[in-house]
XYZ file of C-alpha atoms in Angstrom:
629
model
C 110.282 129.640 70.347
C 112.088 133.023 70.605
C 111.182 135.946 68.704
C 113.239 137.816 66.189
C 112.313 141.054 67.956
C 112.916 139.819 71.490
C 116.181 141.963 71.780
C 113.977 145.076 71.392
C 111.702 143.852 74.246
C 114.604 143.230 76.429
C 116.123 146.607 75.754
C 112.629 148.264 76.447
C 112.549 146.686 79.783
C 115.914 147.865 80.652
C 115.151 151.363 79.520
C 111.956 151.643 81.509
C 113.413 149.960 84.682
C 116.313 152.407 84.768
C 114.076 155.271 83.943
C 111.774 154.379 86.791
C 114.949 154.148 89.120
C 116.038 157.541 87.992
C 112.534 159.029 88.602
C 112.632 157.503 92.113
C 115.959 159.082 92.838
C 114.462 162.425 91.745
C 111.564 161.915 93.958
C 113.840 161.214 97.004
C 115.900 164.337 96.212
C 112.876 166.527 95.886
C 111.350 165.308 99.257
C 114.606 165.645 101.216
C 112.945 168.310 103.410
C 109.524 166.757 103.472
C 108.572 165.771 107.280
C 108.066 162.033 107.728
C 109.345 161.159 104.104
C 111.256 157.809 103.869
C 113.623 157.304 101.036
C 112.524 154.764 98.415
C 114.406 152.236 96.281
C 113.526 150.417 93.194
C 113.885 146.589 93.590
C 114.702 144.966 90.356
C 114.847 141.344 89.494
C 115.473 139.224 86.296
C 112.263 138.729 84.100
C 110.857 135.298 83.845
C 113.073 133.350 81.510
C 112.205 131.194 78.373
C 111.581 128.426 78.790
C 110.082 127.246 82.132
C 110.204 123.564 82.820
C 107.544 121.546 81.156
C 106.914 118.701 78.915
C 106.082 121.060 76.045
C 109.146 123.222 76.400
C 111.339 123.655 73.306
C 114.474 121.409 73.263
C 117.074 124.242 73.778
C 119.942 124.205 75.992
C 119.343 126.250 79.267
C 116.813 129.167 79.823
C 116.750 132.309 77.732
C 116.745 135.386 79.819
C 114.303 138.200 79.009
C 115.882 141.157 80.695
C 114.824 143.001 83.886
C 111.582 143.821 85.605
C 110.648 146.062 88.520
C 109.447 144.009 91.460
C 108.407 146.925 93.683
C 109.316 150.402 94.824
C 110.241 149.793 98.454
C 110.604 152.514 101.174
C 113.406 152.060 103.590
C 111.885 151.710 107.063
C 112.651 149.820 110.213
C 109.147 148.906 111.768
C 110.722 147.809 115.018
C 112.393 151.151 115.433
C 109.141 152.981 114.491
C 107.273 151.074 117.247
C 109.858 151.963 119.725
C 109.596 155.656 118.777
C 105.784 155.546 119.117
C 106.199 154.002 122.528
C 108.621 156.548 123.631
C 106.757 159.506 122.114
C 103.910 159.520 124.811
C 106.525 160.313 127.422
C 107.963 163.245 125.800
C 104.542 164.547 125.016
C 103.548 164.146 128.737
C 106.516 166.040 130.105
C 106.714 168.737 127.506
C 103.147 169.875 128.369
C 103.643 169.358 132.011
C 106.801 171.425 132.041
C 105.141 174.216 130.134
C 102.181 174.611 132.513
C 104.276 174.093 135.652
C 106.418 176.977 134.456
C 103.320 179.115 134.170
C 102.299 178.111 137.598
C 105.567 178.900 139.071
C 105.351 182.488 137.590
C 102.132 183.172 139.460
C 102.344 180.970 142.577
C 102.540 183.053 145.660
C 104.301 185.948 143.883
C 107.685 187.097 145.072
C 108.953 189.800 147.543
C 106.260 192.252 148.881
C 103.685 191.011 146.363
C 103.578 187.448 147.889
C 100.705 186.244 149.919
C 103.088 185.263 152.727
C 104.600 188.786 152.800
C 101.112 190.291 152.829
C 100.042 187.885 155.693
C 103.162 188.773 157.751
C 102.117 192.519 157.382
C 98.646 191.546 158.496
C 99.918 189.959 161.661
C 102.281 192.887 162.226
C 99.253 195.152 162.014
C 97.537 193.242 164.837
C 100.614 193.348 166.856
C 100.937 197.020 166.419
C 97.126 197.403 167.300
C 97.632 195.300 170.482
C 100.203 198.066 171.712
C 98.071 200.939 170.539
C 94.470 199.734 171.140
C 93.055 203.208 171.852
C 94.225 204.513 168.535
C 91.837 204.074 165.733
C 94.550 204.771 162.951
C 95.957 201.306 163.794
C 92.402 199.782 163.432
C 92.347 201.425 159.972
C 95.729 199.865 159.130
C 94.498 196.436 160.165
C 91.483 196.716 157.908
C 93.408 197.923 155.057
C 96.184 195.202 155.447
C 93.406 192.676 155.585
C 91.996 193.864 152.437
C 95.310 193.817 150.675
C 95.852 190.270 151.960
C 92.563 189.260 150.720
C 93.083 190.814 147.302
C 96.368 188.858 147.033
C 94.451 185.588 147.835
C 91.924 186.482 145.323
C 94.462 187.259 142.570
C 96.280 183.973 143.189
C 92.940 181.940 143.104
C 91.817 183.629 139.986
C 95.259 183.104 138.395
C 95.019 179.317 139.123
C 91.457 179.218 138.128
C 92.245 180.752 134.782
C 95.127 178.452 134.287
C 92.737 175.493 135.027
C 90.276 176.830 132.495
C 93.151 177.304 129.896
C 94.111 173.659 130.408
C 90.595 172.490 129.969
C 90.287 174.442 126.732
C 93.478 172.925 125.651
C 92.079 169.401 126.494
C 89.040 170.198 124.256
C 91.256 171.140 121.287
C 93.466 168.183 121.790
C 90.571 165.760 121.891
C 89.384 167.400 118.459
C 92.793 166.856 117.126
C 92.863 163.114 118.166
C 89.553 162.574 116.546
C 90.823 164.293 113.412
C 93.914 162.170 113.387
C 92.073 158.913 113.752
C 89.737 159.829 110.930
C 92.731 160.455 108.706
C 94.460 157.404 109.676
C 91.353 155.263 108.962
C 90.935 157.014 105.528
C 94.536 156.322 104.735
C 94.210 152.808 105.653
C 91.303 152.454 103.199
C 93.349 153.927 100.356
C 96.499 151.955 101.258
C 94.442 148.709 101.253
C 92.880 149.549 97.886
C 96.269 150.416 96.355
C 97.770 147.121 97.697
C 94.944 145.144 96.192
C 96.184 146.436 92.772
C 99.679 145.163 93.420
C 101.219 148.601 94.143
C 103.237 149.819 97.183
C 101.426 153.193 98.577
C 104.809 154.452 100.112
C 103.856 158.000 100.238
C 100.520 157.156 101.896
C 102.355 154.989 104.473
C 104.634 157.932 105.281
C 101.739 160.203 105.700
C 100.126 157.688 108.033
C 103.353 157.117 110.088
C 103.779 160.867 110.438
C 100.062 161.081 111.801
C 100.777 158.196 114.127
C 104.008 159.903 115.580
C 101.813 163.001 116.320
C 99.132 160.863 117.811
C 101.692 158.946 119.961
C 102.833 162.190 121.609
C 99.197 163.002 122.493
C 98.026 159.690 123.902
C 99.616 156.429 124.653
C 99.073 154.103 121.590
C 100.352 150.889 120.125
C 100.066 149.701 116.442
C 99.767 146.283 115.011
C 99.133 144.536 111.657
C 98.631 140.692 112.114
C 96.369 140.940 108.952
C 98.094 142.643 106.010
C 94.865 144.258 104.994
C 93.969 145.487 108.635
C 96.242 148.019 110.338
C 95.095 148.520 113.911
C 95.791 151.325 116.554
C 95.134 150.507 120.300
C 95.189 152.898 123.267
C 95.054 151.720 126.826
C 93.852 148.183 125.696
C 91.008 149.747 123.496
C 90.707 149.612 119.784
C 91.033 153.134 118.436
C 91.522 152.337 114.705
C 90.741 149.061 112.898
C 91.448 149.159 109.193
C 89.037 151.798 107.599
C 87.052 152.046 110.803
C 87.828 154.485 113.588
C 86.441 155.248 116.973
C 85.741 158.785 118.162
C 85.623 160.644 121.490
C 83.094 163.082 122.844
C 83.448 165.683 125.557
C 80.757 165.756 128.358
C 80.736 168.668 130.834
C 80.326 167.755 134.568
C 78.433 170.403 136.441
C 79.805 168.958 139.659
C 83.494 169.582 138.549
C 83.468 173.201 137.557
C 81.670 172.211 134.419
C 84.882 170.878 132.866
C 84.791 168.587 129.929
C 85.536 164.869 130.528
C 86.327 162.403 127.654
C 83.931 159.601 126.674
C 83.868 157.020 123.952
C 81.277 158.199 121.418
C 79.992 154.606 120.608
C 79.765 153.134 124.280
C 79.588 156.285 126.521
C 82.242 155.008 128.833
C 84.604 157.645 130.321
C 88.193 157.539 129.130
C 91.042 158.632 131.388
C 94.576 158.950 129.791
C 97.694 158.712 131.791
C 100.334 159.347 129.185
C 100.968 161.731 126.332
C 100.143 165.462 126.162
C 96.469 164.621 126.761
C 97.434 162.568 129.901
C 99.396 165.493 131.234
C 96.657 167.951 130.475
C 93.982 165.834 132.423
C 96.417 165.351 135.428
C 97.288 169.051 135.485
C 93.568 170.197 135.411
C 92.182 167.492 137.690
C 95.049 166.899 140.175
C 97.901 169.303 140.135
C 96.194 172.663 139.797
C 93.060 171.402 141.471
C 95.129 170.392 144.500
C 96.902 173.791 144.616
C 93.340 175.433 144.623
C 92.195 173.188 147.334
C 95.225 173.971 149.403
C 94.727 177.665 148.932
C 91.124 177.295 149.839
C 92.039 175.315 152.922
C 94.626 178.022 154.082
C 92.100 180.687 153.459
C 89.203 178.971 155.304
C 91.437 178.108 158.282
C 92.995 181.623 158.408
C 89.660 183.451 158.372
C 87.996 181.012 160.693
C 90.752 181.396 163.324
C 90.756 185.263 163.022
C 86.854 185.386 163.301
C 86.943 183.069 166.271
C 88.993 185.364 168.266
C 87.403 188.640 166.809
C 83.910 187.603 167.655
C 84.965 187.265 171.427
C 86.607 190.678 171.495
C 85.154 194.145 171.837
C 85.593 197.071 169.449
C 86.287 200.669 170.499
C 82.596 201.231 170.324
C 81.690 198.461 172.646
C 80.351 196.045 170.021
C 81.244 192.274 170.086
C 80.270 189.197 168.186
C 81.442 190.716 164.992
C 83.406 188.675 162.306
C 86.479 190.275 160.816
C 85.975 188.373 157.493
C 82.513 187.624 155.859
C 81.350 184.151 155.877
C 79.105 182.752 153.410
C 77.603 179.344 154.382
C 76.837 176.728 151.716
C 73.441 176.149 153.253
C 71.122 178.622 155.087
C 69.622 176.019 157.348
C 71.202 176.520 160.853
C 71.508 172.813 161.391
C 73.415 172.467 158.028
C 70.466 170.391 156.413
C 70.771 170.082 152.612
C 68.757 168.301 149.861
C 71.562 166.583 148.054
C 69.314 164.510 145.865
C 67.250 167.360 144.824
C 63.937 165.644 145.548
C 62.793 168.473 147.810
C 63.529 166.623 151.086
C 66.637 167.262 153.317
C 68.809 164.141 153.190
C 72.322 165.431 154.291
C 74.122 167.629 156.885
C 76.806 169.909 155.836
C 78.974 170.851 158.874
C 82.415 172.291 158.588
C 83.665 172.721 162.279
C 82.615 171.072 165.718
C 83.834 172.380 168.951
C 83.703 170.258 172.169
C 82.064 171.293 175.245
C 84.708 170.499 177.835
C 88.144 172.199 178.427
C 91.004 169.931 177.874
C 94.651 170.170 178.786
C 97.074 168.852 176.090
C 99.440 167.161 178.388
C 96.885 165.346 180.457
C 96.245 161.623 180.043
C 92.775 160.831 178.881
C 92.423 157.565 180.934
C 90.245 155.993 178.089
C 90.678 153.418 175.531
C 88.845 153.199 172.193
C 88.838 153.648 168.419
C 87.863 156.952 166.589
C 86.467 156.283 163.140
C 86.667 159.311 160.732
C 85.855 159.805 156.965
C 88.581 159.851 154.381
C 87.573 160.286 150.670
C 85.805 156.911 149.706
C 86.804 155.015 152.865
C 86.982 155.395 156.658
C 90.088 155.448 158.860
C 90.394 154.216 162.353
C 92.468 156.050 165.027
C 93.069 154.015 168.263
C 93.732 155.650 171.477
C 94.931 154.348 174.907
C 94.574 155.248 178.449
C 98.175 156.381 178.644
C 97.859 158.763 175.650
C 97.796 162.390 176.358
C 95.266 164.598 174.633
C 98.068 165.996 172.512
C 99.001 162.433 171.372
C 95.433 161.587 170.249
C 95.151 165.053 168.468
C 98.442 164.294 166.646
C 97.328 160.884 165.767
C 94.048 162.186 164.258
C 96.074 164.757 162.167
C 98.490 162.067 160.928
C 95.665 159.418 160.124
C 95.017 160.700 156.534
C 91.396 161.513 157.408
C 89.496 164.306 155.931
C 89.133 165.762 159.472
C 91.861 167.583 161.440
C 92.014 168.428 165.083
C 93.378 171.159 167.332
C 92.854 172.598 170.850
C 91.388 176.048 170.435
C 92.145 178.989 172.615
C 89.351 178.092 175.111
C 91.109 174.628 175.556
C 88.317 172.788 173.679
C 88.860 170.150 171.103
C 87.980 171.433 167.627
C 87.345 169.084 164.598
C 87.474 170.529 161.104
C 86.659 169.212 157.685
C 89.210 169.718 154.956
C 88.906 169.696 151.170
C 87.953 166.427 149.826
C 90.512 164.165 148.481
C 90.693 163.339 144.802
C 90.025 159.831 143.674
C 91.092 159.099 140.025
C 91.517 162.765 139.389
C 88.048 163.777 140.486
C 86.497 165.159 143.691
C 84.229 162.460 145.221
C 82.826 164.504 148.119
C 82.112 168.173 148.938
C 84.823 170.227 150.454
C 84.888 171.334 154.089
C 82.316 168.875 155.197
C 82.690 166.427 158.150
C 81.214 163.255 156.867
C 81.652 160.779 159.713
C 82.668 160.900 163.422
C 82.304 157.765 165.683
C 84.073 156.816 168.830
C 83.783 153.310 170.368
C 85.006 154.705 173.663
C 84.397 157.998 175.623
C 87.200 160.403 174.418
C 84.879 162.164 172.017
C 81.887 161.664 174.217
C 82.175 162.460 177.890
C 85.719 163.635 177.891
C 85.917 166.094 175.036
C 82.174 166.706 174.708
C 81.632 166.330 171.131
C 79.282 163.367 170.801
C 76.320 162.425 172.728
C 77.023 158.672 172.673
C 79.569 155.966 171.945
C 79.505 153.403 169.141
C 77.687 153.318 165.861
C 74.380 154.572 167.324
C 76.030 157.824 168.586
C 78.016 158.415 165.372
C 77.680 161.752 163.445
C 76.946 160.894 159.860
C 76.392 163.445 157.180
C 74.141 161.268 154.980
C 71.146 162.144 157.017
C 69.237 165.252 158.065
C 69.519 166.782 161.445
C 72.787 164.707 162.083
C 73.747 167.527 164.597
C 71.209 165.788 166.973
C 74.178 163.515 167.707
C 76.400 166.250 168.889
C 76.578 167.983 172.277
C 75.740 171.719 172.647
C 73.867 173.945 170.395
C 74.508 175.817 167.073
C 77.176 177.915 168.783
C 79.391 174.855 168.925
C 79.417 173.972 165.128
C 79.736 175.770 161.827
C 77.946 175.166 158.547
C 80.116 174.452 155.558
C 81.049 177.339 153.430
C 80.422 178.085 149.775
C 83.055 176.259 147.474
C 86.392 177.967 146.854
C 86.507 180.372 149.802
C 89.787 181.770 148.430
C 87.893 183.363 145.615
C 85.049 185.143 147.686
C 85.938 185.794 151.188
C 86.149 189.588 152.034
C 86.803 191.861 154.994
C 83.431 192.453 156.806
C 81.863 195.652 155.207
C 80.884 196.607 158.736
C 84.481 197.131 159.650
C 85.353 199.207 156.515
C 82.278 201.375 157.244
C 83.238 202.049 160.869
C 86.742 200.858 162.056
C 85.696 201.145 165.639
C 84.058 197.790 165.310
C 87.577 196.355 165.072
C 88.068 194.339 168.346
C 91.365 194.852 170.230
C 90.537 193.588 173.580
C 88.568 190.949 175.543
C 85.852 192.009 177.865
C 85.483 190.921 181.518
C 82.225 189.333 182.826
C 80.280 190.542 179.839
C 81.619 194.129 180.054
C 83.489 195.759 177.087
C 87.200 195.849 177.277
C 89.087 198.864 178.522
C 90.097 201.291 175.678
C 93.804 200.449 176.019
C 93.241 196.684 176.296
C 94.856 194.874 173.351
C 94.636 191.269 174.465
C 92.433 190.188 171.505
C 94.718 191.803 168.938
C 97.568 190.195 170.600
C 95.715 186.806 170.319
C 95.106 187.219 166.722
C 98.687 188.250 166.066
C 99.833 185.066 167.840
C 98.039 182.899 165.304
C 101.087 183.407 163.087
C 103.160 180.965 165.285
C 100.484 178.723 166.726
C 99.673 175.145 165.756
C 96.421 175.569 163.782
C 96.463 172.592 161.261
C 96.015 173.823 157.774
C 95.194 170.409 156.512
C 98.326 168.456 157.054
C 100.486 171.417 157.958
C 100.784 172.503 161.632
C 101.243 176.327 161.049
C 100.881 178.771 158.303
C 104.613 179.075 157.840
C 104.622 175.222 157.199
C 101.971 175.789 154.659
C 103.832 178.308 152.717
C 107.156 176.497 152.941
C 105.765 173.380 151.758
C 103.747 174.936 149.032
C 106.718 176.822 147.544
C 108.850 173.770 148.155
C 106.553 171.421 146.273
C 106.161 173.750 143.396
C 109.976 173.948 143.050
C 110.226 170.064 143.216
C 107.512 169.682 140.675
C 109.255 172.152 138.323
C 112.590 170.538 138.818
C 111.216 167.106 138.273
C 109.584 167.953 134.955
C 112.598 169.786 133.622
C 114.922 166.832 134.292
C 112.358 164.366 132.933
C 111.791 166.411 129.776
C 115.551 166.680 129.232
C 115.914 162.964 129.492
C 112.824 162.384 127.153
C 114.306 164.924 124.609
C 117.644 163.311 124.594
C 116.290 159.817 124.167
C 113.902 160.722 121.444
C 116.636 162.604 119.553
C 118.766 159.408 119.628
C 115.794 157.349 118.336
C 114.943 159.829 115.680
C 118.527 160.258 114.509
C 118.810 156.545 114.195
C 115.593 156.390 112.062
C 116.872 159.307 109.966
C 120.082 157.374 109.383
C 118.054 154.507 107.935
C 115.149 156.212 106.210
C 116.501 159.661 105.485
C 117.630 160.854 102.162
C 121.326 161.122 101.740
C 122.343 163.491 98.828
C 125.683 161.787 98.154
C 123.988 158.220 98.065
C 121.357 159.397 95.785
C 123.701 161.216 93.279
C 125.728 157.980 93.260
C 122.607 156.091 92.351
C 121.602 158.578 89.751
C 124.941 157.988 87.920
C 124.657 154.394 88.310
C 120.993 154.324 86.872
C 122.045 156.777 84.179
C 124.692 154.386 82.965
C 122.276 151.512 83.054
C 119.695 153.574 80.994
C 122.442 154.481 78.489
C 123.562 150.908 78.185
C 119.930 149.702 77.604
C 119.482 152.420 75.009
C 122.714 151.417 73.202
C 121.593 147.738 73.292
C 118.324 148.877 71.489
C 120.322 150.687 68.941
C 122.524 147.731 68.394
C 119.543 145.348 67.997
C 117.829 147.864 65.694
C 121.039 147.871 63.465
C 120.983 144.058 63.342
C 117.374 143.988 62.425
C 117.973 146.545 59.750
C 120.589 144.353 58.196
C 118.356 141.466 58.411
C 115.307 143.124 56.901
C 116.718 145.560 54.381
C 120.098 144.289 53.373
C 119.490 140.540 52.794
C 117.304 140.810 49.646
C 118.476 140.199 46.063
């Protein structure tokens, strides 16, 4: 049975519904500049009518409507588009950070003009060339020493610039991980609040907007995916791992690794497992620190170590103006003091490893001669071993080239005495981490006789005659004495190598000529200085580069290519993200014209409902007050 006052109730519902709709319009307009805000709409529907079907319903024709009701206040959002933006955001975050730091590297890398390392090295070579022509003049010795110090200062500055940038990236990683932890905590807390509000039958639209804004930021930092198979359990995954599950979140810890410059590495707090990110700004930072910058430092170390070793090799053989010989031009600091390179790697007080950087053969070789032997040379390479075959028709130069192209952490050259020289290079990176010490030859084996009787490096063929670093006194497998091998240097020689102080105190120690039969060189002999100057154009194998010119050309070229790649990739990512965000803004953004149009529409609806109440009130007044006697 209907009520006499039902009209007032219908009018009240209409007034309240349109008042709520007007309030929502005002909420939209006031948040037009709020980041992440999605416009909202009041969804109205007809109130349940009288009467519902049933045996006890009144016998009235049809159902009697009871006005309007608010079903929900819905935010306008395209979830599929949101997920696409989240998937794309990690790419933009990755390239934005990478481009920024590559630009900084480009500013310091090798300098420009007269300030570049290459220019200073050219000046150094020129100094030796001038000394070779003026060997009796100590002023040219002084010039060589000063140019050497200038070159070393340039190398030091470049190393410290790269090192500072690497430390800066590490600090950025630590701050970024803290931000990731903070975002995951906030998302989990918002999930809890959203779940409680939904349980009461409300739509927490503003909380969802806040959560989506946090997820956009998180997606630019790490690669994430979101899902919600259960309405009450919103989940966030990264690299297949659960990061947020409803009101629960997982956190990351930073642990410093003393074997990796004490840099911080990311681990799950609950399991302790290490986590490596490949995408997003955090992935870019980890790759920059552990691969890009690390590789540049390793290349610089390798160039510096080869450069100083080659100069010292010749300088030790020459004689100074005072008759002294056996003097290094650059100071060398071995990693271990043991003459055989023995080292206690496990820390138990017992030698268990051998750290050798360079091994020279005993026999003089001619590059164009055929070896006449067949066999397989086995060399170490990161966490594996590579095999280099050789045949009887191969020349010595063929075998040397094959070793250098094998990808091993050992390079070969024929030194000025015609002997085969094997050198260790900086260790390769595996998953962004150094797995072995730099400048350490870890394994040399020859199934035949090229490295044994022909070159004079190993004492015996096969596995029983192999040189293996994982044992003490491994030099026992080598021919010759301590004069034919060199102990590995302290890490990062580009940061500590100096011109020998003996030379700065007395420039007459600078060697210019070679002696004859153990006698000092003649005062005007400049053969040693000329030999050092010729290093500039000789094949000396700086890692995979044949000459120093190759090293500098490839370094500058690689830096330019990386910068160009990052700039283009970032431009593409920015364009794509702009398209996606503009698309989302067209759907979820607040349009002033549309909101004003809705405001007028809801205002008219409010006025109509109010007028309806006035009319019903007038009717009831007539019924109640004017129908009496």
